[in-house]
PDB file of C-alpha atoms and ligand atoms in Angstrom:
ATOM      1  CA  MET E 494       0.000   0.000   0.000  1.00 54.00           C
ATOM      2  CA  ALA E 495       1.077   3.488  -0.830  1.00 84.00           C
ATOM      3  CA  ARG E 496       3.689   5.510   1.016  1.00 91.00           C
ATOM      4  CA  LEU E 497       3.622   3.436   4.206  1.00 94.00           C
ATOM      5  CA  ALA E 498       7.231   4.299   4.990  1.00 92.00           C
ATOM      6  CA  VAL E 499       7.019   7.967   3.979  1.00 95.00           C
ATOM      7  CA  THR E 500       7.030  10.785   6.522  1.00 96.00           C
ATOM      8  CA  GLU E 501       6.025  14.337   5.640  1.00 97.00           C
ATOM      9  CA  THR E 502       7.270  17.240   7.747  1.00 97.00           C
ATOM     10  CA  PHE E 503       4.962  20.236   7.894  1.00 97.00           C
ATOM     11  CA  PHE E 504       4.936  23.113  10.419  1.00 94.00           C
ATOM     12  CA  GLY E 505       7.900  21.303  12.004  1.00 95.00           C
ATOM     13  CA  ILE E 506       5.683  18.261  12.697  1.00 97.00           C
ATOM     14  CA  GLN E 507       5.961  14.769  11.250  1.00 97.00           C
ATOM     15  CA  PHE E 508       2.900  13.288   9.529  1.00 97.00           C
ATOM     16  CA  PRO E 509       2.437   9.802   8.075  1.00 97.00           C
ATOM     17  CA  GLY E 510       2.930  10.040   4.311  1.00 96.00           C
ATOM     18  CA  HIS E 511       0.384   7.285   3.814  1.00 95.00           C
ATOM     19  CA  LEU E 512      -2.345   9.772   4.707  1.00 95.00           C
ATOM     20  CA  HIS E 513      -0.742  13.120   3.877  1.00 96.00           C
ATOM     21  CA  THR E 514       1.271  14.845   1.182  1.00 95.00           C
ATOM     22  CA  GLN E 515       2.749  18.342   1.270  1.00 97.00           C
ATOM     23  CA  ASP E 516      -0.087  19.325  -1.073  1.00 95.00           C
ATOM     24  CA  SER E 517      -2.845  17.878   1.107  1.00 95.00           C
ATOM     25  CA  LEU E 518      -1.375  19.538   4.219  1.00 97.00           C
ATOM     26  CA  GLN E 519      -0.983  22.858   2.434  1.00 96.00           C
ATOM     27  CA  ALA E 520      -4.540  22.629   1.083  1.00 95.00           C
ATOM     28  CA  ALA E 521      -5.846  22.185   4.638  1.00 96.00           C
ATOM     29  CA  THR E 522      -4.178  25.396   5.793  1.00 97.00           C
ATOM     30  CA  ASN E 523      -5.921  27.253   2.938  1.00 95.00           C
ATOM     31  CA  PHE E 524      -9.248  25.482   3.394  1.00 95.00           C
ATOM     32  CA  PRO E 525     -12.194  27.745   2.475  1.00 95.00           C
ATOM     33  CA  PHE E 526     -14.252  27.276   5.650  1.00 97.00           C
ATOM     34  CA  ARG E 527     -17.878  28.313   5.780  1.00 97.00           C
ATOM     35  CA  PRO E 528     -19.519  29.734   8.918  1.00 97.00           C
ATOM     36  CA  SER E 529     -21.852  26.712   8.932  1.00 97.00           C
ATOM     37  CA  ASP E 530     -18.962  24.200   9.081  1.00 98.00           C
ATOM     38  CA  VAL E 531     -18.434  22.096  12.207  1.00 98.00           C
ATOM     39  CA  LEU E 532     -14.786  21.171  12.736  1.00 98.00           C
ATOM     40  CA  LEU E 533     -13.818  18.454  15.201  1.00 98.00           C
ATOM     41  CA  VAL E 534     -10.240  18.931  16.391  1.00 98.00           C
ATOM     42  CA  THR E 535      -8.261  16.344  18.314  1.00 98.00           C
ATOM     43  CA  TYR E 536      -4.760  15.137  18.988  1.00 98.00           C
ATOM     44  CA  PRO E 537      -4.599  11.450  17.881  1.00 98.00           C
ATOM     45  CA  LYS E 538      -6.093   8.850  20.212  1.00 98.00           C
ATOM     46  CA  SER E 539      -8.204  11.348  22.127  1.00 98.00           C
ATOM     47  CA  GLY E 540     -11.563   9.774  21.251  1.00 98.00           C
ATOM     48  CA  THR E 541     -11.914  11.288  17.765  1.00 98.00           C
ATOM     49  CA  THR E 542     -13.919   8.355  16.425  1.00 98.00           C
ATOM     50  CA  TRP E 543     -16.270   8.419  19.430  1.00 98.00           C
ATOM     51  CA  MET E 544     -16.985  12.130  18.952  1.00 98.00           C
ATOM     52  CA  GLN E 545     -17.372  11.610  15.185  1.00 98.00           C
ATOM     53  CA  GLU E 546     -20.045   9.025  15.943  1.00 98.00           C
ATOM     54  CA  ILE E 547     -21.840  11.326  18.410  1.00 98.00           C
ATOM     55  CA  LEU E 548     -21.787  14.209  15.916  1.00 98.00           C
ATOM     56  CA  THR E 549     -23.104  11.882  13.217  1.00 98.00           C
ATOM     57  CA  PHE E 550     -26.103  11.058  15.402  1.00 98.00           C
ATOM     58  CA  ILE E 551     -26.695  14.707  16.302  1.00 97.00           C
ATOM     59  CA  HIS E 552     -26.569  15.545  12.601  1.00 96.00           C
ATOM     60  CA  SER E 553     -28.970  12.724  11.655  1.00 96.00           C
ATOM     61  CA  GLU E 554     -31.271  13.551  14.627  1.00 94.00           C
ATOM     62  CA  GLY E 555     -30.849  10.036  15.966  1.00 95.00           C
ATOM     63  CA  ASP E 556     -31.266   8.147  12.685  1.00 96.00           C
ATOM     64  CA  PRO E 557     -28.715   5.269  12.761  1.00 97.00           C
ATOM     65  CA  GLU E 558     -28.613   4.925   8.959  1.00 97.00           C
ATOM     66  CA  PRO E 559     -25.512   7.110   8.229  1.00 97.00           C
ATOM     67  CA  ALA E 560     -23.503   5.570  11.080  1.00 98.00           C
ATOM     68  CA  LYS E 561     -24.337   2.054   9.911  1.00 97.00           C
ATOM     69  CA  THR E 562     -23.785   2.569   6.185  1.00 97.00           C
ATOM     70  CA  THR E 563     -21.010   5.142   5.716  1.00 96.00           C
ATOM     71  CA  PRO E 564     -17.455   4.958   7.078  1.00 96.00           C
ATOM     72  CA  ASN E 565     -16.614   7.667   9.603  1.00 96.00           C
ATOM     73  CA  TRP E 566     -13.910   9.148   7.346  1.00 94.00           C
ATOM     74  CA  ALA E 567     -16.587   9.875   4.713  1.00 93.00           C
ATOM     75  CA  ARG E 568     -19.071  11.275   7.241  1.00 95.00           C
ATOM     76  CA  LEU E 569     -16.554  13.664   8.861  1.00 96.00           C
ATOM     77  CA  PRO E 570     -13.699  13.874   6.340  1.00 95.00           C
ATOM     78  CA  TRP E 571     -10.192  14.880   7.418  1.00 96.00           C
ATOM     79  CA  LEU E 572      -9.144  18.300   6.186  1.00 96.00           C
ATOM     80  CA  GLU E 573      -5.505  17.315   5.788  1.00 96.00           C
ATOM     81  CA  HIS E 574      -5.854  13.821   4.325  1.00 94.00           C
ATOM     82  CA  LEU E 575      -5.022  12.879   0.787  1.00 89.00           C
ATOM     83  CA  TYR E 576      -8.353  11.142   0.563  1.00 81.00           C
ATOM     84  CA  ASN E 577     -10.909  13.727   1.623  1.00 75.00           C
ATOM     85  CA  GLY E 578     -13.098  13.768  -1.486  1.00 73.00           C
ATOM     86  CA  THR E 579     -14.791  16.847  -2.862  1.00 75.00           C
ATOM     87  CA  LEU E 580     -15.703  18.811   0.218  1.00 85.00           C
ATOM     88  CA  ALA E 581     -16.958  21.707  -1.884  1.00 82.00           C
ATOM     89  CA  GLU E 582     -19.931  19.574  -2.904  1.00 84.00           C
ATOM     90  CA  THR E 583     -20.850  18.368   0.590  1.00 87.00           C
ATOM     91  CA  PRO E 584     -24.186  19.861   1.707  1.00 90.00           C
ATOM     92  CA  GLU E 585     -24.131  22.259   4.669  1.00 94.00           C
ATOM     93  CA  PRO E 586     -23.562  21.977   7.523  1.00 95.00           C
ATOM     94  CA  ARG E 587     -20.348  20.120   6.696  1.00 96.00           C
ATOM     95  CA  LEU E 588     -18.851  18.004   9.469  1.00 97.00           C
ATOM     96  CA  LEU E 589     -15.040  17.954   9.292  1.00 97.00           C
ATOM     97  CA  THR E 590     -12.163  16.524  11.305  1.00 97.00           C
ATOM     98  CA  THR E 591      -8.542  17.546  11.834  1.00 98.00           C
ATOM     99  CA  HIS E 592      -5.466  16.701  13.909  1.00 98.00           C
ATOM    100  CA  LEU E 593      -3.661  19.859  12.774  1.00 98.00           C
ATOM    101  CA  PRO E 594      -2.265  22.303  15.339  1.00 98.00           C
ATOM    102  CA  TYR E 595      -3.969  25.690  15.738  1.00 98.00           C
ATOM    103  CA  PRO E 596      -1.239  27.784  14.036  1.00 98.00           C
ATOM    104  CA  ALA E 597      -1.693  25.755  10.817  1.00 98.00           C
ATOM    105  CA  LEU E 598      -5.408  26.646  10.608  1.00 98.00           C
ATOM    106  CA  ALA E 599      -5.572  30.020  12.386  1.00 98.00           C
ATOM    107  CA  GLU E 600      -5.713  32.114   9.224  1.00 97.00           C
ATOM    108  CA  ALA E 601      -8.281  29.942   7.440  1.00 97.00           C
ATOM    109  CA  LEU E 602     -10.497  29.782  10.550  1.00 98.00           C
ATOM    110  CA  ALA E 603     -10.368  33.548  11.106  1.00 97.00           C
ATOM    111  CA  LYS E 604     -11.943  34.141   7.700  1.00 95.00           C
ATOM    112  CA  ALA E 605     -15.199  32.248   8.331  1.00 96.00           C
ATOM    113  CA  LYS E 606     -15.310  31.404  12.052  1.00 97.00           C
ATOM    114  CA  PRO E 607     -16.810  27.913  11.734  1.00 98.00           C
ATOM    115  CA  LYS E 608     -17.852  26.059  14.880  1.00 98.00           C
ATOM    116  CA  VAL E 609     -14.886  24.219  16.400  1.00 98.00           C
ATOM    117  CA  ILE E 610     -15.205  21.333  18.845  1.00 98.00           C
ATOM    118  CA  TYR E 611     -11.955  20.526  20.634  1.00 98.00           C
ATOM    119  CA  LEU E 612     -11.801  17.123  22.307  1.00 98.00           C
ATOM    120  CA  ALA E 613      -8.919  16.421  24.717  1.00 98.00           C
ATOM    121  CA  ARG E 614      -8.028  13.303  26.710  1.00 98.00           C
ATOM    122  CA  ASN E 615      -5.746  12.586  29.647  1.00 98.00           C
ATOM    123  CA  PRO E 616      -2.348  12.589  27.890  1.00 98.00           C
ATOM    124  CA  LYS E 617      -1.187   9.533  29.794  1.00 98.00           C
ATOM    125  CA  ASP E 618      -4.092   7.563  28.323  1.00 98.00           C
ATOM    126  CA  VAL E 619      -3.417   9.161  24.927  1.00 98.00           C
ATOM    127  CA  ALA E 620       0.177   7.895  25.111  1.00 98.00           C
ATOM    128  CA  VAL E 621      -0.981   4.370  26.018  1.00 98.00           C
ATOM    129  CA  SER E 622      -3.570   4.270  23.245  1.00 98.00           C
ATOM    130  CA  TYR E 623      -1.099   5.777  20.752  1.00 98.00           C
ATOM    131  CA  TYR E 624       1.596   3.248  21.685  1.00 98.00           C
ATOM    132  CA  HIS E 625      -0.747   0.338  20.989  1.00 98.00           C
ATOM    133  CA  PHE E 626      -2.006   1.923  17.786  1.00 98.00           C
ATOM    134  CA  CYS E 627       1.577   2.371  16.495  1.00 98.00           C
ATOM    135  CA  GLN E 628       2.094  -1.352  16.952  1.00 97.00           C
ATOM    136  CA  MET E 629      -0.759  -2.220  14.600  1.00 97.00           C
ATOM    137  CA  ALA E 630      -0.559   0.723  12.162  1.00 97.00           C
ATOM    138  CA  ASN E 631       2.053   0.065   9.494  1.00 95.00           C
ATOM    139  CA  PHE E 632       2.181   3.754   8.530  1.00 95.00           C
ATOM    140  CA  PHE E 633       3.826   4.705  11.840  1.00 96.00           C
ATOM    141  CA  PRO E 634       7.434   4.023  12.803  1.00 94.00           C
ATOM    142  CA  ASP E 635       8.060   1.189  15.254  1.00 95.00           C
ATOM    143  CA  PRO E 636       7.232   2.715  18.664  1.00 97.00           C
ATOM    144  CA  GLY E 637      10.005   0.785  20.475  1.00 97.00           C
ATOM    145  CA  SER E 638       9.431   0.038  24.155  1.00 98.00           C
ATOM    146  CA  PHE E 639       6.609   1.790  26.022  1.00 98.00           C
ATOM    147  CA  GLU E 640       9.110   3.880  27.993  1.00 98.00           C
ATOM    148  CA  GLU E 641      10.933   4.911  24.794  1.00 98.00           C
ATOM    149  CA  PHE E 642       7.640   5.856  23.188  1.00 98.00           C
ATOM    150  CA  VAL E 643       6.553   7.948  26.180  1.00 98.00           C
ATOM    151  CA  GLN E 644       9.862   9.811  26.085  1.00 98.00           C
ATOM    152  CA  LYS E 645       9.256  10.652  22.397  1.00 98.00           C
ATOM    153  CA  PHE E 646       5.703  11.679  23.308  1.00 98.00           C
ATOM    154  CA  LEU E 647       7.068  14.026  26.006  1.00 98.00           C
ATOM    155  CA  ASP E 648       9.685  15.382  23.582  1.00 98.00           C
ATOM    156  CA  GLY E 649       6.994  15.987  20.958  1.00 98.00           C
ATOM    157  CA  THR E 650       8.863  13.926  18.350  1.00 97.00           C
ATOM    158  CA  VAL E 651       6.072  11.407  17.687  1.00 98.00           C
ATOM    159  CA  HIS E 652       3.975  11.790  14.530  1.00 98.00           C
ATOM    160  CA  TYR E 653       1.474  14.670  14.814  1.00 98.00           C
ATOM    161  CA  GLY E 654       3.880  16.472  17.153  1.00 98.00           C
ATOM    162  CA  SER E 655       3.651  17.541  20.761  1.00 98.00           C
ATOM    163  CA  TRP E 656       0.425  16.848  22.645  1.00 98.00           C
ATOM    164  CA  PHE E 657       1.281  19.820  24.888  1.00 98.00           C
ATOM    165  CA  GLU E 658       1.684  22.240  21.962  1.00 98.00           C
ATOM    166  CA  HIS E 659      -1.533  20.935  20.414  1.00 98.00           C
ATOM    167  CA  VAL E 660      -3.588  21.515  23.548  1.00 98.00           C
ATOM    168  CA  LYS E 661      -1.962  24.847  24.368  1.00 97.00           C
ATOM    169  CA  GLY E 662      -2.487  26.104  20.821  1.00 97.00           C
ATOM    170  CA  TRP E 663      -6.160  25.207  20.743  1.00 98.00           C
ATOM    171  CA  LEU E 664      -6.717  26.615  24.248  1.00 97.00           C
ATOM    172  CA  SER E 665      -5.093  29.883  23.215  1.00 96.00           C
ATOM    173  CA  CYS E 666      -7.701  30.700  20.551  1.00 96.00           C
ATOM    174  CA  GLN E 667     -10.716  30.756  22.852  1.00 94.00           C
ATOM    175  CA  GLU E 668     -11.250  34.509  22.435  1.00 94.00           C
ATOM    176  CA  GLU E 669     -10.983  34.752  18.670  1.00 94.00           C
ATOM    177  CA  SER E 670     -12.632  31.447  17.712  1.00 95.00           C
ATOM    178  CA  ASN E 671     -16.068  29.914  17.953  1.00 97.00           C
ATOM    179  CA  ILE E 672     -14.755  26.966  19.968  1.00 98.00           C
ATOM    180  CA  SER E 673     -16.179  24.615  22.585  1.00 98.00           C
ATOM    181  CA  TYR E 674     -14.048  22.252  24.673  1.00 97.00           C
ATOM    182  CA  PHE E 675     -14.833  18.672  25.660  1.00 98.00           C
ATOM    183  CA  THR E 676     -12.862  15.822  27.182  1.00 98.00           C
ATOM    184  CA  TYR E 677     -12.941  12.084  26.638  1.00 98.00           C
ATOM    185  CA  GLU E 678     -13.411  11.719  30.386  1.00 98.00           C
ATOM    186  CA  GLU E 679     -16.524  13.949  30.336  1.00 97.00           C
ATOM    187  CA  LEU E 680     -17.994  11.784  27.589  1.00 98.00           C
ATOM    188  CA  HIS E 681     -17.539   8.834  29.928  1.00 97.00           C
ATOM    189  CA  GLN E 682     -18.892  10.602  33.000  1.00 97.00           C
ATOM    190  CA  ASP E 683     -21.880  12.361  31.489  1.00 97.00           C
ATOM    191  CA  LEU E 684     -22.607  11.458  27.872  1.00 97.00           C
ATOM    192  CA  GLU E 685     -26.108  12.926  27.990  1.00 95.00           C
ATOM    193  CA  GLY E 686     -24.835  16.221  29.428  1.00 96.00           C
ATOM    194  CA  CYS E 687     -22.177  16.385  26.677  1.00 97.00           C
ATOM    195  CA  VAL E 688     -24.797  15.779  23.988  1.00 97.00           C
ATOM    196  CA  GLU E 689     -26.898  18.605  25.449  1.00 96.00           C
ATOM    197  CA  ARG E 690     -23.874  20.918  25.502  1.00 97.00           C
ATOM    198  CA  LEU E 691     -22.942  19.949  21.931  1.00 98.00           C
ATOM    199  CA  CYS E 692     -26.495  20.577  20.725  1.00 97.00           C
ATOM    200  CA  ALA E 693     -26.603  23.960  22.470  1.00 97.00           C
ATOM    201  CA  PHE E 694     -23.298  24.914  20.842  1.00 98.00           C
ATOM    202  CA  LEU E 695     -24.504  23.748  17.423  1.00 97.00           C
ATOM    203  CA  GLY E 696     -27.897  25.415  17.829  1.00 96.00           C
ATOM    204  CA  ILE E 697     -29.835  22.144  17.620  1.00 93.00           C
ATOM    205  CA  SER E 698     -32.695  21.163  19.927  1.00 90.00           C
ATOM    206  CA  VAL E 699     -32.230  17.849  21.727  1.00 87.00           C
ATOM    207  CA  LYS E 700     -35.009  15.383  21.091  1.00 87.00           C
ATOM    208  CA  PRO E 701     -35.463  12.505  23.574  1.00 87.00           C
ATOM    209  CA  GLU E 702     -34.830   9.935  20.804  1.00 90.00           C
ATOM    210  CA  LEU E 703     -31.416  11.490  20.125  1.00 95.00           C
ATOM    211  CA  ALA E 704     -30.159  10.914  23.669  1.00 92.00           C
ATOM    212  CA  GLU E 705     -31.418   7.332  23.491  1.00 94.00           C
ATOM    213  CA  ALA E 706     -29.799   6.712  20.079  1.00 97.00           C
ATOM    214  CA  VAL E 707     -26.445   8.098  21.253  1.00 97.00           C
ATOM    215  CA  ARG E 708     -26.573   5.964  24.404  1.00 96.00           C
ATOM    216  CA  THR E 709     -27.260   2.838  22.364  1.00 97.00           C
ATOM    217  CA  HIS E 710     -25.189   3.291  19.218  1.00 98.00           C
ATOM    218  CA  CYS E 711     -22.210   5.296  20.521  1.00 98.00           C
ATOM    219  CA  SER E 712     -21.347   2.937  23.359  1.00 98.00           C
ATOM    220  CA  PHE E 713     -17.954   1.264  23.149  1.00 98.00           C
ATOM    221  CA  ALA E 714     -19.599  -2.163  22.780  1.00 98.00           C
ATOM    222  CA  SER E 715     -21.778  -1.017  19.909  1.00 98.00           C
ATOM    223  CA  MET E 716     -19.034   0.895  18.084  1.00 98.00           C
ATOM    224  CA  ARG E 717     -16.663  -2.038  18.458  1.00 98.00           C
ATOM    225  CA  GLU E 718     -19.092  -4.086  16.333  1.00 97.00           C
ATOM    226  CA  ASN E 719     -19.725  -1.344  13.765  1.00 98.00           C
ATOM    227  CA  ALA E 720     -17.557  -1.970  10.684  1.00 97.00           C
ATOM    228  CA  MET E 721     -18.035   1.690   9.682  1.00 97.00           C
ATOM    229  CA  VAL E 722     -15.847   2.773  12.618  1.00 98.00           C
ATOM    230  CA  ASN E 723     -13.917  -0.209  13.980  1.00 96.00           C
ATOM    231  CA  THR E 724     -11.342  -0.060  11.132  1.00 96.00           C
ATOM    232  CA  THR E 725     -12.047  -3.614   9.921  1.00 94.00           C
ATOM    233  CA  LEU E 726     -12.645  -2.091   6.448  1.00 95.00           C
ATOM    234  CA  ILE E 727      -8.974  -1.088   6.309  1.00 94.00           C
ATOM    235  CA  PRO E 728      -6.636  -3.646   4.653  1.00 94.00           C
ATOM    236  CA  LYS E 729      -4.461  -5.614   7.075  1.00 95.00           C
ATOM    237  CA  GLU E 730      -1.309  -4.406   5.296  1.00 94.00           C
ATOM    238  CA  ILE E 731      -2.185  -0.964   6.705  1.00 95.00           C
ATOM    239  CA  LEU E 732      -3.762  -1.822  10.070  1.00 96.00           C
ATOM    240  CA  ASP E 733      -2.703  -5.266  11.225  1.00 96.00           C
ATOM    241  CA  PRO E 734      -5.453  -6.858  13.394  1.00 95.00           C
ATOM    242  CA  SER E 735      -3.004  -9.541  14.570  1.00 96.00           C
ATOM    243  CA  LYS E 736      -1.082  -6.784  16.391  1.00 97.00           C
ATOM    244  CA  GLY E 737      -3.954  -5.062  18.159  1.00 96.00           C
ATOM    245  CA  GLN E 738      -7.437  -3.622  17.924  1.00 95.00           C
ATOM    246  CA  PHE E 739      -8.385  -0.040  17.109  1.00 97.00           C
ATOM    247  CA  MET E 740     -11.329  -0.240  19.530  1.00 97.00           C
ATOM    248  CA  ARG E 741      -8.952  -1.451  22.212  1.00 98.00           C
ATOM    249  CA  LYS E 742     -10.265  -0.844  25.753  1.00 98.00           C
ATOM    250  CA  GLY E 743     -12.197   2.401  25.657  1.00 98.00           C
ATOM    251  CA  ILE E 744     -11.654   3.303  29.296  1.00 98.00           C
ATOM    252  CA  ALA E 745     -10.255   6.229  31.276  1.00 98.00           C
ATOM    253  CA  GLY E 746      -7.218   5.556  33.462  1.00 98.00           C
ATOM    254  CA  ASP E 747      -5.647   2.602  31.642  1.00 98.00           C
ATOM    255  CA  TRP E 748      -2.325   4.449  32.019  1.00 98.00           C
ATOM    256  CA  LYS E 749      -2.159   3.075  35.564  1.00 98.00           C
ATOM    257  CA  ASN E 750      -1.572  -0.377  34.041  1.00 98.00           C
ATOM    258  CA  HIS E 751       1.344   0.853  31.932  1.00 98.00           C
ATOM    259  CA  PHE E 752       3.279   3.616  33.713  1.00 98.00           C
ATOM    260  CA  SER E 753       5.974   2.921  36.296  1.00 98.00           C
ATOM    261  CA  ALA E 754       6.048   5.398  39.216  1.00 98.00           C
ATOM    262  CA  PRO E 755       9.200   7.190  37.926  1.00 98.00           C
ATOM    263  CA  LEU E 756       7.763   7.469  34.394  1.00 98.00           C
ATOM    264  CA  SER E 757       4.521   8.848  35.789  1.00 98.00           C
ATOM    265  CA  ASP E 758       6.457  11.424  37.858  1.00 98.00           C
ATOM    266  CA  ARG E 759       8.472  12.481  34.801  1.00 98.00           C
ATOM    267  CA  PHE E 760       5.241  12.887  32.867  1.00 98.00           C
ATOM    268  CA  ASN E 761       3.612  14.942  35.636  1.00 97.00           C
ATOM    269  CA  THR E 762       6.622  17.261  35.835  1.00 97.00           C
ATOM    270  CA  LYS E 763       6.403  17.924  32.091  1.00 98.00           C
ATOM    271  CA  PHE E 764       2.617  18.392  32.294  1.00 97.00           C
ATOM    272  CA  GLN E 765       3.069  20.976  35.044  1.00 96.00           C
ATOM    273  CA  GLU E 766       5.919  22.754  33.218  1.00 97.00           C
ATOM    274  CA  GLU E 767       3.945  22.963  30.001  1.00 97.00           C
ATOM    275  CA  LEU E 768       0.427  23.693  31.166  1.00 96.00           C
ATOM    276  CA  GLY E 769       0.860  25.157  34.660  1.00 93.00           C
ATOM    277  CA  SER E 770      -2.467  26.341  36.055  1.00 91.00           C
ATOM    278  CA  GLN E 771      -4.172  25.699  32.693  1.00 91.00           C
ATOM    279  CA  GLY E 772      -3.850  21.988  33.433  1.00 89.00           C
ATOM    280  CA  GLN E 773      -6.343  22.317  36.265  1.00 87.00           C
ATOM    281  CA  ARG E 774      -9.220  22.963  33.898  1.00 89.00           C
ATOM    282  CA  PHE E 775      -9.135  19.294  32.873  1.00 91.00           C
ATOM    283  CA  ARG E 776     -10.928  16.947  35.238  1.00 84.00           C
ATOM    284  CA  TRP E 777      -8.767  13.895  34.721  1.00 93.00           C
ATOM    285  CA  ALA E 778      -6.518  12.081  37.175  1.00 91.00           C
ATOM    286  CA  MET E 779      -2.772  12.501  36.588  1.00 94.00           C
ATOM    287  CA  ASP E 780      -1.906  10.648  39.860  1.00 92.00           C
TER     288      ASP E 780
HETATM  289  P1  LIG R2078      -8.049   3.022  23.714  1.00 90.40           P
HETATM  290  O1  LIG R2078      -6.907   2.678  22.806  1.00 90.40           O
HETATM  291  O2  LIG R2078      -7.594   3.572  25.036  1.00 90.40           O
HETATM  292  O3  LIG R2078      -9.040   1.926  23.875  1.00 90.40           O
HETATM  293  P2  LIG R2078      -9.152   8.063  18.279  1.00 90.40           P
HETATM  294  O4  LIG R2078     -10.491   7.824  17.669  1.00 90.40           O
HETATM  295  O5  LIG R2078      -8.869   9.506  18.539  1.00 90.40           O
HETATM  296  O6  LIG R2078      -8.071   7.381  17.492  1.00 90.40           O
HETATM  297  O7  LIG R2078      -9.178   7.416  19.723  1.00 90.40           O
HETATM  298  C1  LIG R2078      -9.224   6.031  19.884  1.00 90.40           C
HETATM  299  C2  LIG R2078      -9.488   5.733  21.339  1.00 90.40           C
HETATM  300  O8  LIG R2078     -10.853   6.042  21.651  1.00 90.40           O
HETATM  301  C3  LIG R2078      -9.274   4.251  21.672  1.00 90.40           C
HETATM  302  O9  LIG R2078      -8.838   4.235  23.030  1.00 90.40           O
HETATM  303  C4  LIG R2078     -10.696   3.734  21.511  1.00 90.40           C
HETATM  304  O10 LIG R2078     -10.938   2.498  22.141  1.00 90.40           O
HETATM  305  C5  LIG R2078     -11.480   4.867  22.174  1.00 90.40           C
HETATM  306  N1  LIG R2078     -12.917   4.858  21.829  1.00 90.40           N
HETATM  307  C6  LIG R2078     -13.476   4.819  20.603  1.00 90.40           C
HETATM  308  N2  LIG R2078     -14.818   4.763  20.707  1.00 90.40           N
HETATM  309  C7  LIG R2078     -15.109   4.760  22.030  1.00 90.40           C
HETATM  310  C8  LIG R2078     -16.330   4.702  22.773  1.00 90.40           C
HETATM  311  N3  LIG R2078     -17.524   4.610  22.186  1.00 90.40           N
HETATM  312  N4  LIG R2078     -16.250   4.718  24.125  1.00 90.40           N
HETATM  313  C9  LIG R2078     -15.066   4.802  24.740  1.00 90.40           C
HETATM  314  N5  LIG R2078     -13.870   4.854  24.093  1.00 90.40           N
HETATM  315  C10 LIG R2078     -13.894   4.835  22.747  1.00 90.40           C
END
């Protein structure tokens, strides 16, 4: 399969060449947003697919048809991917996804002020999920040992760059952007409350059947069986199911099963250095 071993460097960040070219990355930075667009922004492994599924149901007003018949990458295409189709022809409101850092999109966003949903996750759980994903995804470099991978994660030298820079960048644009923040942990703790908040942000009224549909179809168990999101449609040369599962555990706090005490301390020191008091806005457990 194409370009599995290629890496593209853009904005000082490494991207898998299997999914991106310089042209596709450049096109994303110049993307002609519309005010009606809804852009989901995440750092990898933060629950992107879960939020894509929830937004699909909000968009379809609870109708399961799109989620059961169309792959997630076609429902909420990636701005920066090679394979994002003809977004100009997609009816409004367009649902879009990106992993790009804020500085790469700032100019394009400022022109149209689309609605931006930023989803963050406890970075220790992101690192765990990312480590396992790198083992099965043949378009990422070998992650090495877990400790080696976490060090690269802390140094910001993994693909898609520094988690800290990503979060700080997207937190910094609160004033000038039409942005709403969510966490993976909040989705776990209060899915219904998150759906209400999402609907309020998107200007959509919540019907009782929507909450019920999201509860049923966006659960981990249900999504794990849905071929439109569980990556079983992707050839095994690209995502190797013998080396792991995309829908792996779907829990908060799995980092406790992977981090040694010294590694956890090193991580917390970096978290504090990078985010300082901003880190307190996230209700996730770093200890
Ligand atoms: P784990 O590897 O910790 O299980 P992304 O979509 O950004 O790549 O994130 C993938 C992570 O989100 C994986 O985490 C995956 O299991 C989890 N996930 C996907 N759907 C979920 C759901 N419905 N409920 C909980 N976690 C979910």
